[in-house]
Tab-separated table of C-alpha atoms in Angstrom:
chain	number	residue	atom	x	y	z
A	1	MET	CA	0.000	0.000	0.000
A	2	VAL	CA	1.429	3.348	-1.064
A	3	SER	CA	2.259	5.787	1.706
A	4	LEU	CA	1.715	9.532	1.656
A	5	THR	CA	3.599	11.698	-0.812
A	6	ARG	CA	4.853	15.258	-0.788
A	7	GLU	CA	3.892	15.602	-4.438
A	8	GLU	CA	0.302	16.871	-4.735
A	9	PRO	CA	-0.356	16.430	-1.005
A	10	MET	CA	-4.142	16.748	-1.299
A	11	ASN	CA	-4.087	13.327	-2.971
A	12	ASN	CA	-3.146	12.037	0.471
A	13	VAL	CA	-6.652	12.875	1.690
A	14	VAL	CA	-8.009	10.212	-0.665
A	15	ARG	CA	-5.221	7.777	0.196
A	16	ALA	CA	-5.774	8.155	3.937
A	17	ALA	CA	-9.527	7.686	3.545
A	18	TYR	CA	-9.017	4.442	1.611
A	19	HIS	CA	-6.449	3.272	4.154
A	20	ALA	CA	-8.922	3.951	6.959
A	21	LEU	CA	-11.838	2.261	5.190
A	22	ALA	CA	-9.705	-0.802	4.443
A	23	ALA	CA	-8.776	-1.010	8.115
A	24	VAL	CA	-12.421	-0.753	9.180
A	25	LEU	CA	-13.491	-3.405	6.678
A	26	GLY	CA	-10.779	-5.610	8.162
A	27	GLY	CA	-12.255	-5.293	11.650
A	28	VAL	CA	-9.767	-2.876	13.179
A	29	GLN	CA	-10.281	-2.144	16.881
A	30	SER	CA	-8.594	1.264	16.947
A	31	LEU	CA	-7.717	3.625	14.135
A	32	HIS	CA	-5.425	6.552	13.338
A	33	VAL	CA	-5.697	8.433	10.043
A	34	ASP	CA	-2.528	10.137	8.820
A	35	SER	CA	-2.829	13.833	8.031
A	36	TYR	CA	-2.290	14.738	4.388
A	37	ASP	CA	0.736	16.930	5.174
A	38	GLU	CA	2.585	14.376	7.319
A	39	ALA	CA	4.694	13.392	4.304
A	40	TYR	CA	6.667	16.615	4.605
A	41	SER	CA	5.715	18.468	7.784
A	42	VAL	CA	4.291	18.368	11.277
A	43	PRO	CA	0.514	18.110	10.758
A	44	SER	CA	-1.280	21.440	10.697
A	45	GLU	CA	-4.430	21.946	12.750
A	46	GLU	CA	-6.523	21.941	9.579
A	47	ALA	CA	-5.024	18.645	8.418
A	48	SER	CA	-5.436	17.064	11.852
A	49	ILE	CA	-9.117	18.007	11.971
A	50	LEU	CA	-9.617	16.600	8.466
A	51	SER	CA	-8.100	13.290	9.615
A	52	LEU	CA	-10.558	13.206	12.503
A	53	ARG	CA	-13.448	14.034	10.181
A	54	THR	CA	-12.376	11.202	7.868
A	55	GLN	CA	-12.887	8.709	10.679
A	56	GLN	CA	-16.183	10.303	11.694
A	57	ILE	CA	-17.535	10.236	8.126
A	58	ILE	CA	-16.657	6.551	7.775
A	59	GLU	CA	-18.332	5.781	11.095
A	60	ALA	CA	-21.429	7.983	10.843
A	61	GLU	CA	-22.187	8.350	7.144
A	62	THR	CA	-21.275	4.951	5.684
A	63	GLN	CA	-22.446	2.990	8.761
A	64	VAL	CA	-19.941	0.300	7.826
A	65	THR	CA	-19.110	-0.096	11.505
A	66	GLN	CA	-22.637	-1.398	12.122
A	67	VAL	CA	-21.879	-4.563	10.146
A	68	VAL	CA	-19.903	-7.473	11.545
A	69	ASP	CA	-17.328	-8.705	9.026
A	70	PRO	CA	-18.787	-6.863	5.992
A	71	LEU	CA	-16.431	-8.681	3.592
A	72	GLY	CA	-17.188	-12.114	5.004
A	73	GLY	CA	-17.696	-14.728	2.277
A	74	SER	CA	-15.669	-12.886	-0.337
A	75	PHE	CA	-13.621	-15.406	-2.336
A	76	TYR	CA	-11.046	-12.717	-3.115
A	77	VAL	CA	-10.587	-11.772	0.538
A	78	GLU	CA	-10.334	-15.437	1.518
A	79	ALA	CA	-7.682	-15.995	-1.159
A	80	LEU	CA	-5.706	-12.990	0.078
A	81	THR	CA	-6.037	-14.249	3.652
A	82	ASN	CA	-4.804	-17.728	2.766
A	83	ASN	CA	-1.885	-16.308	0.796
A	84	MET	CA	-0.881	-13.999	3.628
A	85	GLU	CA	-1.210	-16.777	6.208
A	86	GLU	CA	1.082	-19.021	4.157
A	87	ARG	CA	3.716	-16.296	3.804
A	88	ILE	CA	3.541	-15.442	7.508
A	89	LEU	CA	3.967	-19.072	8.549
A	90	ASN	CA	6.937	-19.420	6.188
A	91	GLU	CA	8.571	-16.385	7.806
A	92	ILE	CA	7.916	-17.775	11.289
A	93	ASP	CA	9.389	-21.143	10.310
A	94	GLU	CA	12.525	-19.425	9.001
A	95	ILE	CA	12.873	-17.404	12.207
A	96	GLU	CA	12.473	-20.554	14.306
A	97	ARG	CA	15.135	-22.349	12.258
A	98	MET	CA	17.529	-19.477	12.964
A	99	GLY	CA	17.028	-19.722	16.721
A	100	GLY	CA	13.968	-17.594	17.430
A	101	ILE	CA	13.054	-13.927	17.438
A	102	VAL	CA	15.700	-12.856	19.965
A	103	GLU	CA	18.461	-14.380	17.852
A	104	VAL	CA	17.325	-12.819	14.559
A	105	VAL	CA	17.003	-9.395	16.206
A	106	ALA	CA	20.417	-9.625	17.884
A	107	SER	CA	22.116	-10.784	14.685
A	108	GLY	CA	20.571	-7.996	12.629
A	109	TRP	CA	18.849	-10.445	10.268
A	110	LEU	CA	15.366	-9.077	10.950
A	111	HIS	CA	16.291	-5.406	10.576
A	112	ASN	CA	18.243	-6.091	7.408
A	113	LYS	CA	15.313	-7.994	5.940
A	114	ILE	CA	13.016	-5.039	6.610
A	115	THR	CA	15.588	-2.613	5.186
A	116	ARG	CA	15.994	-4.677	2.016
A	117	TYR	CA	12.233	-4.759	1.564
A	118	MET	CA	12.044	-0.976	1.886
A	119	GLN	CA	14.875	-0.540	-0.617
A	120	ARG	CA	13.199	-2.928	-3.056
A	121	GLU	CA	9.882	-1.080	-2.780
A	122	GLN	CA	11.519	2.316	-3.312
A	123	LYS	CA	13.324	0.977	-6.392
A	124	MET	CA	10.058	-0.372	-7.779
A	125	ILE	CA	8.492	3.061	-7.311
A	126	ALA	CA	11.493	4.752	-8.946
A	127	ASP	CA	11.303	2.318	-11.879
A	128	GLY	CA	7.552	2.798	-12.223
A	129	ASN	CA	6.671	-0.800	-11.340
A	130	ILE	CA	4.619	0.506	-8.420
A	131	LYS	CA	2.369	3.327	-9.591
A	132	VAL	CA	2.097	6.413	-7.380
A	133	VAL	CA	-0.284	9.009	-8.776
A	134	GLY	CA	1.325	12.430	-8.869
A	135	ARG	CA	4.841	11.081	-8.394
A	136	ASN	CA	5.570	8.608	-11.187
A	137	TYR	CA	2.093	8.206	-12.709
A	138	PHE	CA	-0.007	11.066	-14.116
A	139	ARG	CA	2.709	13.405	-12.906
A	140	ALA	CA	1.949	17.059	-13.605
A	141	PRO	CA	4.514	18.678	-15.947
A	142	ASP	CA	4.564	21.868	-13.863
A	143	LEU	CA	4.639	20.095	-10.498
A	144	LYS	CA	5.614	22.304	-7.563
A	145	MET	CA	6.449	20.949	-4.150
A	146	PRO	CA	4.389	22.436	-1.301
A	147	ASP	CA	6.058	24.673	1.235
A	148	VAL	CA	7.111	22.922	4.417
A	149	TRP	CA	5.345	24.296	7.463
A	150	VAL	CA	7.821	24.267	10.333
A	151	HIS	CA	6.390	23.866	13.796
A	152	GLU	CA	7.635	26.674	16.006
A	153	TYR	CA	8.614	25.577	19.482
A	154	ASP	CA	7.001	27.688	22.183
A	155	GLU	CA	9.600	28.254	24.891
A	156	ARG	CA	6.849	29.192	27.340
A	157	ILE	CA	5.479	25.663	27.216
A	158	GLY	CA	8.951	24.254	27.827
A	159	LYS	CA	9.407	26.525	30.827
A	160	GLU	CA	5.994	25.547	32.197
A	161	MET	CA	6.905	21.862	31.981
A	162	ARG	CA	10.315	22.389	33.606
A	163	ASP	CA	8.683	24.355	36.432
A	164	LYS	CA	6.067	21.638	36.852
A	165	LEU	CA	8.795	18.997	37.050
A	166	ALA	CA	10.713	21.049	39.627
A	167	ARG	CA	7.583	21.357	41.796
A	168	LEU	CA	7.016	17.606	41.546
A	169	ARG	CA	10.532	16.856	42.761
A	170	GLN	CA	10.130	19.294	45.631
A	171	ARG	CA	6.889	17.866	46.956
A	172	ARG	CA	7.526	14.136	46.465
A	173	ASP	CA	9.300	11.853	48.933
A	174	ASN	CA	12.672	11.751	47.167
A	175	GLU	CA	14.023	9.003	49.414
A	176	LYS	CA	11.094	6.797	48.443
A	177	ALA	CA	11.578	7.726	44.792
A	178	SER	CA	15.260	6.776	45.000
A	179	ASN	CA	14.465	3.456	46.677
A	180	THR	CA	11.899	2.498	44.044
A	181	LEU	CA	14.361	3.398	41.279
A	182	ASN	CA	17.019	1.198	42.861
A	183	ALA	CA	14.491	-1.624	43.100
A	184	LEU	CA	13.743	-1.172	39.400
A	185	LYS	CA	17.446	-1.367	38.533
A	186	GLN	CA	17.827	-4.544	40.557
A	187	ALA	CA	14.794	-6.099	38.867
A	188	CYS	CA	16.372	-5.316	35.502
A	189	LYS	CA	19.742	-6.784	36.453
A	190	HIS	CA	18.209	-9.945	37.919
A	191	GLY	CA	15.932	-10.529	34.932
A	192	ASP	CA	12.762	-10.153	37.010
A	193	ASN	CA	9.421	-8.906	35.729
A	194	VAL	CA	9.795	-5.124	35.902
A	195	MET	CA	6.087	-4.208	35.785
A	196	ALA	CA	5.595	-4.240	39.555
A	197	ALA	CA	8.757	-2.172	40.049
A	198	CYS	CA	7.583	0.354	37.447
A	199	LEU	CA	4.226	0.673	39.183
A	200	GLU	CA	5.950	1.359	42.499
A	201	CYS	CA	8.082	4.013	40.791
A	202	ALA	CA	4.974	5.660	39.379
A	203	ARG	CA	3.298	5.648	42.783
A	204	ALA	CA	6.398	7.379	44.176
A	205	ASP	CA	6.124	10.107	41.485
A	206	VAL	CA	9.211	8.910	39.628
A	207	THR	CA	9.203	10.399	36.134
A	208	GLU	CA	9.316	8.423	32.900
A	209	GLY	CA	12.713	9.943	32.173
A	210	GLU	CA	14.081	8.699	35.490
A	211	MET	CA	12.689	5.220	34.877
A	212	ARG	CA	14.173	5.190	31.380
A	213	ARG	CA	17.539	6.187	32.835
A	214	ALA	CA	17.317	3.201	35.176
A	215	PHE	CA	16.749	0.889	32.198
A	216	VAL	CA	19.709	2.404	30.355
A	217	GLU	CA	21.974	2.001	33.384
A	218	ALA	CA	20.926	-1.638	33.714
A	219	PHE	CA	20.853	-2.693	30.058
A	220	GLY	CA	22.757	-0.006	28.180
A	221	LEU	CA	21.674	1.374	24.812
A	222	TRP	CA	21.065	-1.033	21.941
A	223	LYS	CA	21.510	-0.116	18.299
A	224	SER	CA	20.047	-2.294	15.600
A	225	PRO	CA	22.849	-3.908	13.541
A	226	ILE	CA	21.762	-2.868	10.050
A	227	TYR	CA	24.208	-3.512	7.226
A	228	VAL	CA	23.175	-1.979	3.917
């Protein structure tokens, strides 16, 4: 499925609507619709509202959500499902033969496979084997790229958040916060389930950043071994 493009960005409104409808027809439980300008910018308020309206139109005006499995019985959908299931099981079998998911992630095999797929798809688009309207198919001769809207950071908001964080650290029991963080580090190092330790940290008003730092101190930072 083609992603959003910077060329003729209003085409992305149609793309996103079809993406959303396909997801709903497939029985999706939650849905996010990309804004048409996300291909080249932080979404504008107008684009964000249009994404919301896209979901609301699908839900309220088509009433497709009132039908359970609207594509049920379709021979084409069943054929696609069987084909996808076969390919998925083949991938799982290959991963199992290589030692499991942890091994293929650690070795870089999984990330390289994804990277190669992305490269292959981009080459197919560049060669015209995958048609993208406005980019390599029905491309306008006088095509102009849209201006990139740059989100301007409001320093006032940053200051408000820093002040809020400072007040939190002043009013909380910092000894308790430190103890729960140490318990989290120990759980990480011992290979224990860290959920209970994280909950205790949250109850002690430990911030997400502080918890993340504990994970980094225990496990270090991991970089995916991608070789292109």
